Coordinates of C-alpha atoms and ligand atoms in Angstrom, one line a residue:
M93 CA 10.6 -12.2 -23.4
Q94 CA 8.3 -9.4 -22.3
K95 CA 5.2 -10.8 -23.9
N96 CA 5.4 -13.9 -21.7
I97 CA 5.7 -12.0 -18.4
R98 CA 2.7 -11.4 -16.1
N99 CA 3.2 -9.0 -13.1
F100 CA 0.3 -9.0 -10.7
S101 CA -0.7 -8.3 -7.2
I102 CA -3.3 -9.8 -4.9
I103 CA -5.4 -7.2 -3.2
A104 CA -8.1 -7.9 -0.6
H105 CA -9.6 -7.0 2.8
I106 CA -7.7 -8.6 5.6
D107 CA -8.4 -12.3 6.1
H108 CA -10.1 -12.7 2.7
G109 CA -7.4 -15.2 1.8
K110 CA -4.6 -13.3 -0.1
S111 CA -1.7 -15.3 1.5
T112 CA -3.5 -18.6 1.3
L113 CA -4.1 -18.0 -2.4
A114 CA -0.5 -16.9 -2.9
D115 CA 0.7 -20.2 -1.4
R116 CA -1.7 -22.1 -3.5
I117 CA -0.5 -20.5 -6.8
I118 CA 3.1 -21.2 -5.8
Q119 CA 2.2 -24.8 -5.3
E120 CA 0.2 -25.0 -8.5
C121 CA 3.3 -23.7 -10.4
G122 CA 5.4 -26.4 -8.8
A123 CA 7.8 -24.0 -7.2
V124 CA 7.9 -25.9 -4.0
A125 CA 7.6 -29.6 -3.1
D126 CA 4.2 -30.3 -1.4
R127 CA 5.9 -31.5 1.7
D128 CA 7.3 -28.0 2.1
L129 CA 3.9 -26.5 2.2
S130 CA 3.3 -27.2 5.9
A131 CA 3.4 -23.6 7.0
Q132 CA 2.2 -20.4 5.2
M133 CA 4.8 -19.7 2.6
M134 CA 4.4 -15.9 2.1
D135 CA 4.3 -14.9 5.8
T136 CA 7.8 -15.6 6.8
M137 CA 8.4 -13.5 9.9
D138 CA 7.6 -15.1 13.2
I139 CA 5.2 -12.4 14.2
E140 CA 3.4 -12.7 10.9
Q141 CA 2.8 -16.4 11.4
E142 CA 1.7 -16.0 14.9
R143 CA -0.7 -13.2 14.2
G144 CA -1.7 -14.6 10.7
I145 CA -1.1 -11.2 9.1
T146 CA 1.3 -10.0 6.4
I147 CA 3.8 -7.4 7.4
K148 CA 6.2 -7.2 4.6
A149 CA 5.1 -7.5 1.0
Q150 CA 6.7 -10.6 -0.5
S151 CA 7.2 -11.4 -4.1
V152 CA 7.8 -14.6 -6.0
R153 CA 8.8 -15.4 -9.6
L154 CA 7.1 -18.5 -10.9
N155 CA 7.2 -20.5 -14.2
Y156 CA 4.0 -21.7 -15.7
V157 CA 3.2 -23.5 -19.0
K158 CA 0.0 -22.9 -20.9
D159 CA -0.8 -24.3 -24.3
G160 CA 2.9 -25.3 -24.8
Q161 CA 4.2 -21.8 -24.0
N162 CA 6.4 -20.9 -21.0
Y163 CA 5.3 -17.9 -18.9
I164 CA 6.9 -16.1 -16.1
L165 CA 4.4 -15.1 -13.4
N166 CA 5.7 -12.5 -10.9
L167 CA 3.3 -12.6 -7.9
I168 CA 3.4 -9.8 -5.4
D169 CA 1.6 -10.4 -2.0
T170 CA 0.7 -7.1 -0.5
P171 CA 0.1 -6.4 3.2
G172 CA -3.6 -5.8 3.9
H173 CA -3.4 -3.6 6.9
V174 CA -3.9 0.1 6.7
D175 CA -0.6 1.0 8.4
F176 CA 1.2 -0.3 5.5
S177 CA -0.9 1.2 2.6
Y178 CA 2.2 2.9 1.2
E179 CA 3.7 -0.5 0.5
V180 CA 0.4 -1.6 -1.1
S181 CA 0.6 1.4 -3.3
R182 CA 4.1 0.8 -4.4
S183 CA 3.5 -2.9 -5.0
L184 CA 0.5 -2.1 -7.2
A185 CA 2.6 0.5 -9.1
S186 CA 4.9 -2.4 -10.0
S187 CA 2.1 -4.6 -11.3
D188 CA 0.2 -4.7 -14.6
G189 CA -2.8 -6.4 -13.0
A190 CA -4.4 -7.2 -9.7
L191 CA -6.5 -10.2 -8.4
L192 CA -9.2 -8.7 -6.3
I193 CA -10.1 -11.3 -3.7
I194 CA -13.4 -11.1 -2.0
D195 CA -14.5 -13.6 0.6
A196 CA -17.7 -15.3 -0.5
T197 CA -19.1 -15.3 3.0
Q198 CA -18.3 -11.6 3.8
G199 CA -18.5 -9.5 0.6
V200 CA -17.0 -6.1 -0.1
E201 CA -15.3 -4.5 2.8
A202 CA -13.6 -1.1 3.5
Q203 CA -10.1 -2.2 2.5
T204 CA -11.5 -4.0 -0.7
I205 CA -12.7 -0.6 -1.8
A206 CA -9.6 1.4 -0.7
N207 CA -7.3 -1.1 -2.4
V208 CA -9.3 -1.1 -5.6
Y209 CA -9.1 2.6 -5.9
I210 CA -5.2 2.4 -5.6
A211 CA -5.3 -0.3 -8.3
M212 CA -7.5 1.8 -10.6
D213 CA -5.1 4.8 -10.0
N214 CA -2.3 2.6 -11.4
D215 CA -4.5 1.5 -14.4
L216 CA -4.3 -2.1 -13.5
E217 CA -6.4 -4.8 -15.1
I218 CA -8.5 -6.0 -12.2
L219 CA -9.7 -9.6 -12.0
P220 CA -12.5 -10.2 -9.6
V221 CA -12.0 -13.4 -7.6
V222 CA -14.5 -14.8 -5.1
N223 CA -12.7 -16.9 -2.5
K224 CA -13.9 -19.5 0.1
I225 CA -16.6 -21.0 -2.1
D226 CA -16.1 -24.2 -0.1
L227 CA -17.8 -22.8 2.8
P228 CA -21.5 -23.6 3.3
S229 CA -22.4 -19.9 3.9
A230 CA -20.7 -18.8 0.6
D231 CA -22.9 -16.6 -1.5
P232 CA -20.8 -15.8 -4.6
D233 CA -23.7 -14.2 -6.6
R234 CA -24.6 -11.6 -3.9
V235 CA -20.8 -10.9 -3.6
L236 CA -20.3 -10.3 -7.3
E237 CA -23.4 -8.1 -7.4
E238 CA -21.9 -6.0 -4.5
V239 CA -18.6 -5.7 -6.4
E240 CA -20.5 -4.3 -9.4
E241 CA -22.6 -2.0 -7.3
A242 CA -19.9 -0.7 -4.9
I243 CA -16.9 -0.5 -7.2
G244 CA -18.4 -0.5 -10.7
I245 CA -16.2 -3.3 -12.0
D246 CA -17.8 -5.6 -14.7
C247 CA -18.0 -9.1 -13.1
T248 CA -19.2 -11.1 -16.0
E249 CA -15.8 -12.7 -16.2
S250 CA -14.9 -13.6 -12.7
N251 CA -13.3 -16.5 -11.0
L252 CA -14.9 -18.5 -8.2
I253 CA -12.2 -20.3 -6.1
S254 CA -11.3 -22.0 -2.8
A255 CA -7.7 -21.1 -2.0
K256 CA -8.0 -23.7 0.8
T257 CA -9.1 -26.8 -1.4
G258 CA -7.6 -25.5 -4.6
V259 CA -10.8 -25.5 -6.6
G260 CA -10.7 -23.0 -9.4
V261 CA -7.1 -22.0 -8.9
K262 CA -5.7 -23.5 -12.1
A263 CA -8.5 -21.8 -14.1
L264 CA -7.5 -18.6 -12.3
I265 CA -3.9 -18.9 -13.3
D266 CA -5.0 -19.4 -16.9
A267 CA -7.1 -16.3 -16.6
I268 CA -4.1 -14.3 -15.3
V269 CA -2.1 -15.4 -18.5
D270 CA -5.1 -14.5 -20.8
R271 CA -6.3 -11.3 -19.2
I272 CA -3.4 -9.5 -17.5
P273 CA -1.4 -7.5 -20.1
S274 CA 2.3 -8.2 -20.6
P275 CA 4.6 -5.4 -19.5
V276 CA 5.4 -2.7 -22.0
G277 CA 8.8 -1.0 -21.9
D278 CA 11.7 0.0 -24.1
T279 CA 14.5 -2.6 -23.9
D280 CA 17.0 -0.1 -25.5
A281 CA 16.2 2.8 -23.3
P282 CA 18.3 3.8 -20.2
T283 CA 17.7 1.7 -17.1
K284 CA 14.5 2.8 -15.2
A285 CA 13.4 0.7 -12.3
L286 CA 11.1 1.2 -9.3
I287 CA 12.1 0.2 -5.8
Y288 CA 8.9 -1.2 -4.4
D289 CA 10.2 -2.9 -1.2
S290 CA 13.4 -3.1 0.7
W291 CA 14.6 -5.1 3.7
F292 CA 17.7 -6.3 5.5
D293 CA 19.3 -9.7 5.2
N294 CA 21.9 -10.7 7.8
Y295 CA 24.1 -12.2 5.1
L296 CA 23.4 -10.1 2.0
G297 CA 22.8 -6.7 3.7
A298 CA 20.1 -4.2 2.5
L299 CA 18.2 -5.5 -0.5
A300 CA 16.0 -3.7 -2.9
L301 CA 13.1 -5.3 -4.7
V302 CA 12.6 -3.7 -8.0
R303 CA 10.4 -3.7 -11.2
V304 CA 12.3 -2.8 -14.2
Y305 CA 10.3 -0.6 -16.6
D306 CA 12.9 0.2 -19.3
G307 CA 16.3 -1.1 -20.1
S308 CA 17.9 -3.6 -17.8
I309 CA 19.9 -3.9 -14.5
K310 CA 23.1 -5.8 -14.9
K311 CA 25.5 -7.3 -12.4
G312 CA 28.4 -4.9 -11.9
Q313 CA 26.4 -1.9 -13.3
M314 CA 26.9 1.5 -11.5
I315 CA 23.3 2.7 -10.7
R316 CA 21.9 5.9 -9.3
M317 CA 18.9 6.4 -7.1
M318 CA 17.2 9.3 -8.5
N319 CA 15.5 10.7 -5.3
T320 CA 18.4 10.2 -2.9
Q321 CA 21.0 10.8 -5.6
E322 CA 23.2 8.0 -4.2
E323 CA 25.3 5.9 -6.5
H324 CA 26.2 2.3 -5.9
Q325 CA 27.5 -0.8 -7.8
V326 CA 25.2 -3.7 -8.4
L327 CA 27.0 -6.7 -6.5
N328 CA 24.4 -9.4 -7.2
L329 CA 21.0 -10.0 -8.6
M330 CA 18.4 -12.5 -7.7
Y331 CA 14.8 -13.5 -8.7
P332 CA 12.6 -13.4 -5.5
H333 CA 11.3 -16.5 -3.8
P334 CA 10.2 -16.7 -0.2
R335 CA 12.4 -19.9 0.4
K336 CA 15.1 -20.0 -2.3
P337 CA 15.8 -17.0 -4.4
T338 CA 17.9 -17.8 -7.5
K339 CA 20.8 -15.8 -8.8
T340 CA 20.8 -14.1 -12.2
N341 CA 23.2 -11.8 -14.1
V342 CA 20.5 -9.5 -15.4
I343 CA 17.0 -8.3 -14.8
E344 CA 15.4 -7.5 -18.0
T345 CA 12.7 -5.0 -19.1
G346 CA 9.4 -5.9 -17.5
E347 CA 10.9 -8.2 -14.9
I348 CA 11.0 -8.2 -11.2
G349 CA 14.2 -8.9 -9.1
I350 CA 16.2 -8.3 -6.0
V351 CA 19.2 -5.9 -6.2
I352 CA 22.1 -6.4 -3.8
L353 CA 24.3 -3.4 -3.3
G354 CA 26.3 -4.5 -0.3
L355 CA 24.8 -1.8 2.0
K356 CA 24.7 -2.1 5.7
T357 CA 21.4 -0.3 6.2
T358 CA 18.2 0.1 4.2
N359 CA 18.3 3.9 4.7
S360 CA 19.7 4.6 1.3
I361 CA 17.3 2.2 -0.4
A362 CA 14.0 4.3 -0.3
V363 CA 10.9 2.5 -1.3
G364 CA 9.3 4.4 -4.2
D365 CA 12.7 5.7 -5.4
T366 CA 13.7 5.2 -9.2
I367 CA 16.9 3.3 -10.1
T368 CA 18.7 4.4 -13.2
D369 CA 22.2 4.0 -14.8
A370 CA 24.7 6.3 -13.3
K371 CA 26.4 7.2 -16.6
N372 CA 23.4 7.1 -18.9
P373 CA 20.4 8.1 -16.7
T374 CA 16.8 8.2 -17.8
A375 CA 15.1 11.5 -18.1
E376 CA 11.9 10.5 -16.2
V377 CA 11.7 9.8 -12.5
I378 CA 8.9 7.4 -11.6
D379 CA 6.3 9.6 -9.8
G380 CA 4.5 9.0 -6.5
F381 CA 7.6 8.8 -4.4
E382 CA 7.0 9.6 -0.7
P383 CA 9.6 9.1 2.0
A384 CA 8.2 6.8 4.7
K385 CA 6.7 9.1 7.3
P386 CA 5.7 8.0 10.8
F387 CA 2.2 9.1 11.9
V388 CA 2.1 7.9 15.4
F389 CA 4.6 8.6 18.2
A390 CA 5.1 7.1 21.6
G391 CA 7.7 7.3 24.3
I392 CA 9.5 4.0 24.9
Y393 CA 11.5 3.5 28.1
P394 CA 13.4 0.7 29.6
I395 CA 12.1 -0.2 33.0
E396 CA 15.6 -0.6 34.3
T397 CA 17.4 2.6 33.7
D398 CA 20.7 1.0 32.9
K399 CA 19.2 -0.6 29.7
F400 CA 18.9 2.8 27.8
E401 CA 22.0 2.0 25.6
D402 CA 20.6 -1.6 25.0
L403 CA 17.4 0.0 23.8
R404 CA 19.3 2.3 21.5
D405 CA 21.2 -0.6 20.0
A406 CA 17.9 -2.6 19.6
L407 CA 16.2 0.4 17.9
N408 CA 19.2 0.9 15.6
K409 CA 19.1 -2.8 14.6
L410 CA 15.4 -2.8 13.9
Q411 CA 15.8 0.5 11.9
L412 CA 18.2 -1.3 9.5
N413 CA 15.3 -3.2 8.0
D414 CA 12.5 -0.9 8.8
S415 CA 13.4 2.5 7.8
S416 CA 9.9 3.8 8.5
I417 CA 10.7 3.8 12.3
S418 CA 12.2 7.0 13.6
F419 CA 13.6 7.7 17.1
E420 CA 15.3 10.2 19.1
P421 CA 16.3 10.3 22.8
E422 CA 13.9 12.1 25.1
S423 CA 13.9 12.4 28.8
S424 CA 10.9 12.3 31.0
A425 CA 10.9 13.6 34.5
A426 CA 8.7 10.6 35.4
L427 CA 10.2 7.8 33.3
G428 CA 13.9 8.8 32.9
S429 CA 15.7 8.4 29.6
G430 CA 14.0 6.8 26.7
F431 CA 13.2 7.4 23.1
R432 CA 10.4 9.2 21.3
T433 CA 9.7 6.7 18.6
G434 CA 7.6 7.2 15.4
F435 CA 5.5 4.5 13.7
L436 CA 3.3 4.2 10.6
G437 CA 0.3 3.3 12.7
M438 CA -1.0 1.5 15.7
L439 CA -0.3 -2.1 14.5
H440 CA 3.2 -1.1 13.4
M441 CA 3.8 0.3 17.0
E442 CA 2.5 -2.9 18.6
V443 CA 4.7 -5.1 16.4
I444 CA 7.8 -3.0 17.0
K445 CA 7.3 -2.9 20.8
E446 CA 6.8 -6.7 20.8
R447 CA 9.9 -7.3 18.7
L448 CA 12.0 -5.1 21.0
E449 CA 10.9 -7.2 23.9
R450 CA 11.1 -10.5 22.4
E451 CA 14.2 -10.3 20.1
F452 CA 16.2 -8.0 22.4
D453 CA 14.9 -9.2 25.7
L454 CA 14.1 -5.8 27.0
D455 CA 11.4 -4.8 29.5
L456 CA 9.7 -1.6 28.3
I457 CA 7.2 1.0 29.3
A458 CA 5.5 2.6 26.4
T459 CA 3.5 5.8 26.8
A460 CA 0.1 6.3 25.0
P461 CA 0.6 6.9 21.4
T462 CA 0.0 10.4 20.0
V463 CA -0.1 12.1 16.6
V464 CA 2.0 15.1 15.5
Y465 CA 0.7 18.6 16.2
E466 CA 1.6 21.7 14.4
I467 CA 1.7 24.8 16.6
L468 CA 1.4 28.4 15.2
K469 CA 2.8 30.5 18.0
T470 CA 1.8 34.1 18.8
D471 CA 5.2 35.3 17.7
G472 CA 4.4 33.9 14.2
T473 CA 6.7 30.9 14.4
R474 CA 5.6 27.3 13.8
I475 CA 6.7 24.2 15.6
T476 CA 5.8 20.6 15.4
I477 CA 5.5 18.5 18.6
Q478 CA 5.4 14.7 18.9
N479 CA 4.9 14.7 22.6
P480 CA 1.9 16.5 24.4
S481 CA 4.2 17.6 27.3
E482 CA 6.0 19.8 24.8
L483 CA 2.9 22.0 24.1
P484 CA 3.7 25.6 24.9
A485 CA 1.7 27.5 27.5
P486 CA -1.6 28.8 26.2
N487 CA -0.6 32.4 26.0
Y488 CA 2.2 31.5 23.5
I489 CA -0.3 29.6 21.3
D490 CA -2.1 31.1 18.4
T491 CA -3.5 28.0 16.7
I492 CA -3.0 24.2 17.2
F493 CA -3.3 22.2 13.9
E494 CA -3.9 18.5 14.1
P495 CA -3.7 15.8 11.5
Y496 CA -6.9 14.5 9.8
V497 CA -7.7 11.3 7.9
K498 CA -10.3 10.3 5.4
A499 CA -12.1 7.4 6.8
T500 CA -14.0 4.8 4.8
I501 CA -16.4 2.7 6.7
L502 CA -18.8 0.0 5.6
V503 CA -21.5 -1.2 7.9
P504 CA -24.7 -3.1 7.9
D505 CA -27.7 -0.6 8.0
E506 CA -28.9 -1.8 11.3
F507 CA -25.8 -0.4 13.0
L508 CA -25.7 2.8 11.1
G509 CA -27.1 4.8 14.0
N510 CA -24.5 3.5 16.3
V511 CA -21.7 4.3 13.9
I512 CA -22.9 7.8 13.2
K513 CA -23.1 8.5 16.9
L514 CA -19.6 7.2 17.3
L515 CA -18.3 9.3 14.5
N516 CA -19.9 12.4 15.8
D517 CA -18.5 11.8 19.2
K518 CA -15.0 11.4 17.6
R519 CA -15.4 14.8 16.0
G520 CA -16.0 13.3 12.5
N521 CA -17.4 15.3 9.5
Q522 CA -19.5 13.4 7.0
N523 CA -18.7 13.8 3.3
K524 CA -20.8 11.1 1.8
M525 CA -23.1 8.2 2.6
D526 CA -24.1 5.6 0.1
Y527 CA -26.2 2.4 0.3
I528 CA -24.8 -0.8 -1.1
G529 CA -27.5 -3.4 -0.8
K530 CA -28.2 -3.6 2.9
R531 CA -25.0 -1.9 3.9
V532 CA -23.9 1.7 4.0
L533 CA -20.7 3.2 2.8
L534 CA -19.6 6.1 4.9
D535 CA -17.0 8.7 4.0
Y536 CA -15.9 10.9 6.9
D537 CA -13.0 13.3 7.7
I538 CA -11.9 12.7 11.3
P539 CA -9.0 13.8 13.5
M540 CA -6.3 11.2 13.4
N541 CA -5.8 11.4 17.1
E542 CA -9.4 10.0 17.6
I543 CA -8.4 7.0 15.5
V544 CA -5.3 6.4 17.6
M545 CA -7.5 6.5 20.7
D546 CA -9.2 3.3 20.4
F547 CA -11.5 4.0 17.6
Y548 CA -11.2 0.6 16.0
D549 CA -12.2 -1.4 19.1
K550 CA -15.2 0.9 19.7
L551 CA -16.3 0.6 16.1
K552 CA -16.1 -3.2 16.3
S553 CA -18.0 -3.4 19.6
T554 CA -20.7 -1.0 18.5
T555 CA -21.3 -3.0 15.3
K556 CA -20.8 -6.5 16.7
G557 CA -17.7 -6.7 14.5
Y558 CA -19.6 -6.2 11.3
A559 CA -18.1 -2.8 10.3
S560 CA -14.9 -2.5 8.3
F561 CA -12.7 0.5 8.2
D562 CA -9.9 2.0 6.3
Y563 CA -8.3 5.4 6.4
E564 CA -5.7 7.7 4.7
P565 CA -4.0 10.9 5.9
I566 CA -5.4 14.1 4.4
G567 CA -3.3 16.8 6.1
F568 CA -3.6 19.3 9.1
R569 CA -6.6 21.3 10.3
P570 CA -7.1 23.7 13.1
G571 CA -8.5 22.2 16.3
V572 CA -9.7 23.7 19.6
L573 CA -7.4 21.8 21.9
Q574 CA -5.7 22.0 25.2
K575 CA -3.3 20.0 27.4
L576 CA -4.5 18.0 30.2
D577 CA -1.9 17.1 32.9
I578 CA -2.1 14.4 35.5
K579 CA -0.5 14.6 38.9
V580 CA 0.4 11.6 41.0
A581 CA 1.2 12.4 44.6
G582 CA 1.4 16.0 43.8
E583 CA 3.9 15.7 40.9
I584 CA 3.0 16.2 37.2
V585 CA 3.7 12.9 35.4
D586 CA 4.8 14.3 32.0
A587 CA 4.4 10.9 30.4
L588 CA 0.7 11.0 31.2
S589 CA -0.2 14.4 29.7
I590 CA -2.6 14.4 26.8
I591 CA -4.0 16.8 24.3
V592 CA -7.8 16.9 24.3
P593 CA -10.6 18.9 22.7
E594 CA -11.4 21.9 25.0
N595 CA -15.1 20.9 25.4
K596 CA -14.1 17.4 26.5
A597 CA -11.3 18.3 28.9
L598 CA -13.5 18.0 32.0
S599 CA -15.1 14.7 31.2
K600 CA -11.8 13.2 29.9
G601 CA -10.0 14.4 33.0
R602 CA -12.5 12.8 35.3
E603 CA -12.6 9.5 33.4
F604 CA -8.8 9.3 33.1
I605 CA -8.1 9.6 36.8
K606 CA -10.9 7.2 37.7
A607 CA -9.2 4.6 35.4
L608 CA -5.8 5.5 37.0
K609 CA -7.2 5.0 40.4
E610 CA -8.1 1.5 39.5
L611 CA -4.8 0.7 37.9
I612 CA -2.4 2.1 40.4
P613 CA -1.9 -0.4 43.2
R614 CA -2.3 0.5 46.8
Q615 CA 0.9 1.6 48.4
L616 CA 2.0 2.1 52.0
F617 CA 0.7 5.6 52.0
E618 CA -2.3 7.4 50.5
V619 CA -1.8 8.6 46.8
A620 CA -3.6 11.6 45.4
I621 CA -4.3 11.6 41.7
Q622 CA -5.4 14.8 40.1
A623 CA -6.2 16.1 36.6
S624 CA -5.4 19.7 35.9
I625 CA -5.5 22.2 33.1
G626 CA -2.8 24.8 33.6
N627 CA -2.9 25.5 37.3
N628 CA -6.5 24.5 37.7
V629 CA -7.2 21.1 39.3
I630 CA -10.4 19.9 37.5
A631 CA -10.7 16.4 39.2
R632 CA -9.2 14.4 42.0
E633 CA -9.2 10.8 43.3
T634 CA -7.4 9.0 46.0
V635 CA -5.7 5.6 46.1
K636 CA -6.1 4.5 49.7
S637 CA -3.1 3.1 51.6
T638 CA -2.6 -0.6 52.3
G639 CA -2.2 0.4 55.9
K640 CA 0.5 -2.1 56.6
N641 CA 3.9 -3.1 55.4
V642 CA 3.8 -6.4 53.5
T643 CA 7.1 -7.6 54.8
A644 CA 6.3 -6.6 58.3
K645 CA 4.2 -9.6 59.0
C646 CA 7.1 -12.0 58.4
Y647 CA 9.3 -10.0 60.8
G648 CA 11.4 -12.4 62.7
G649 CA 9.7 -15.3 61.0
D650 CA 10.7 -18.0 58.5
I651 CA 13.4 -16.5 56.2
T652 CA 12.4 -18.5 53.1
R653 CA 8.9 -17.4 53.4
K654 CA 10.0 -13.8 53.6
R655 CA 12.2 -14.3 50.5
K656 CA 9.4 -15.9 48.6
L657 CA 7.1 -13.0 49.4
L658 CA 9.8 -10.5 48.3
E659 CA 10.3 -12.5 45.0
K660 CA 6.6 -12.4 44.4
Q661 CA 6.6 -8.6 44.9
K662 CA 9.5 -8.3 42.5
A663 CA 7.7 -10.2 39.8
G664 CA 4.6 -8.2 40.4
K665 CA 6.8 -5.0 39.9
K666 CA 8.1 -6.2 36.5
R667 CA 5.9 -4.0 34.5
M668 CA 6.0 -1.1 37.0
K669 CA 7.8 2.1 36.9
A670 CA 8.6 3.9 40.2
I671 CA 7.5 7.5 39.9
G672 CA 8.7 9.2 43.0
K673 CA 7.7 6.7 45.6
V674 CA 4.7 5.4 43.7
N675 CA 4.8 2.3 41.5
V676 CA 2.9 2.9 38.3
P677 CA 2.1 -0.1 36.1
Q678 CA 2.4 -0.1 32.3
E679 CA -1.4 -0.3 31.9
A680 CA -1.7 3.2 33.5
F681 CA 0.1 4.7 30.6
M682 CA -2.2 3.2 28.1
A683 CA -5.4 3.9 30.3
V684 CA -6.1 7.1 28.3
L685 CA -6.8 5.0 25.2
K686 CA -9.8 3.3 26.9
I687 CA -11.6 6.4 28.2
Ligands
GDP890 P1 -5.1 -12.6 4.2 O1 -5.2 -11.8 5.4 O2 -6.0 -12.0 3.1 O3 -3.8 -12.9 3.7 O4 -5.9 -13.9 4.5 P2 -5.3 -15.4 4.8 O5 -4.7 -16.0 3.6 O6 -4.3 -15.3 6.0 O7 -6.5 -16.2 5.2 C1 -7.4 -15.8 6.3 C2 -8.1 -17.1 6.9 O8 -8.9 -17.6 5.8 C3 -7.1 -18.2 7.1 O9 -7.6 -18.9 8.3 C4 -7.3 -19.2 5.9 O10 -7.0 -20.5 6.3 C5 -8.8 -18.9 5.6 N1 -8.9 -19.2 4.2 C6 -8.3 -18.6 3.1 N2 -8.8 -19.1 1.9 C7 -9.8 -20.0 2.3 C8 -10.8 -20.8 1.5 O11 -10.8 -20.9 0.3 N3 -11.7 -21.5 2.3 C9 -11.7 -21.5 3.6 N4 -12.6 -22.3 4.1 N5 -10.9 -20.8 4.3 C10 -9.9 -20.0 3.6
MG891 MG1 -1.9 -12.3 4.4

């Protein structure tokens, strides 16, 4: 019955305790035996557990009894990282309320604010929850004041909890039942459901996690996806649970469930799409649909050239359950054959590269990540490029457009000067600056490429880790940019080319080759490293030669010693790519991020 259903998300800044609270609520509802609670319940992927972050949004259906009444609680754990903000927004669109978790020792942070805005856009009932009150430095009163001041939410009815010890969690669940509205929807209307997550299961194939708004989804029903226009039959239905989903024959109005269509890839299950009945479709598509769009691109190359097809297979497999990755073959004069691969953001890129190496046992070289540029050419045509080496020669370029983001930064006022300096240095434009107690909330437009280039680490170090940061893409703007090329031993290494602001080309070029000089190991011969713009060399460094052949000294000597030395050299080479005669290590391709 709809009136006994509560659909809610948990939103928070990273590390404020979303996943811990989710686990605690599951336990409180008796959905798992206590002895199964050893590990974090909601973060089920290996990498999630190791890194302590949530990558895929997970949902769980729970039963709860209050005052003799049975309730169904559908809990949606959302990923907190900015790369996955589209998933957060779809999760929230599926909810009727949100628990806003704030760490009692930290207070409001940039992602707290960004997520609250998404929750408000979706008209959710927001319950402020102050977590970690077990810690000695907890200051719930100050934190609640901040929430009222920074976000403008009334905090007279708030919950103080410790997700770790369980204090206050039962009262919080009661508050969920009392304050979060039950779903409204027309049980007799045609099927209307939102796909808010999809993933791939080795046994069941591609799965869609849905919220039903009107009507119901039944086993055997022919359904249509309204954006992709595909039609499929519902093979099975389940209620979600991180350990043991249960089968059902129908998902009713207001409910959440997993739809199994027997598909071999998630490509046709687009998050944000609307499911309806194929024969009796609804008139209204649920709005806000956006196809997953990669923002950051990098070249990924196997170190051993004969592993190209293995890499293609691995990317294909990963794409089955993560349709936000894109890839196409590219060849680099320097690195050989590989793939230009698109990601949602920097964390996503790191996770995918790590999974390729671990799960598929590949040794890879990744080039520095870059954004997409739009080029208006002098002949009036427009092209987009995902690789700096594709930039046309200057006389063919009318304007280069680069993607911008709106950045939200929250920083204690003592570091304000440092942060403003950093933002100016990164070509940021200030929109707004507000004081919240002793902290400052900054709203800037900034080129996305500057964010990709190590912005977050610099922000952390210049604020002793006290600043928090969130961003969202806001479209393309013209930039005064040019391409900087790097030559190693006289040859341009296409994989090292970067696009830089014209007025910084000289200093960037100098710093870049200084960094490369430190990273490229000495070889048997002298290696020149040059930075150039067009045909002009703007800076030059030299890696001195070792002067002697390493194996030469064992010449005629003990053969096992010689073999050992060669093995050692081989191991050292593992992350190196031979460019011409020069061995270049993986770090060199990322060096540009640190300058
Ligand atoms: P998420 O990133 O929001 O999902 O945060 P997690 O649930 O992963 O929690 C981040 C860290 O805070 C973990 O080390 C938790 O053990 C810890 N934590 C979460 N809730 C509490 C709490 O109530 N008290 C204390 N002391 N630590 C907590
Ligand atoms: Mg988490």
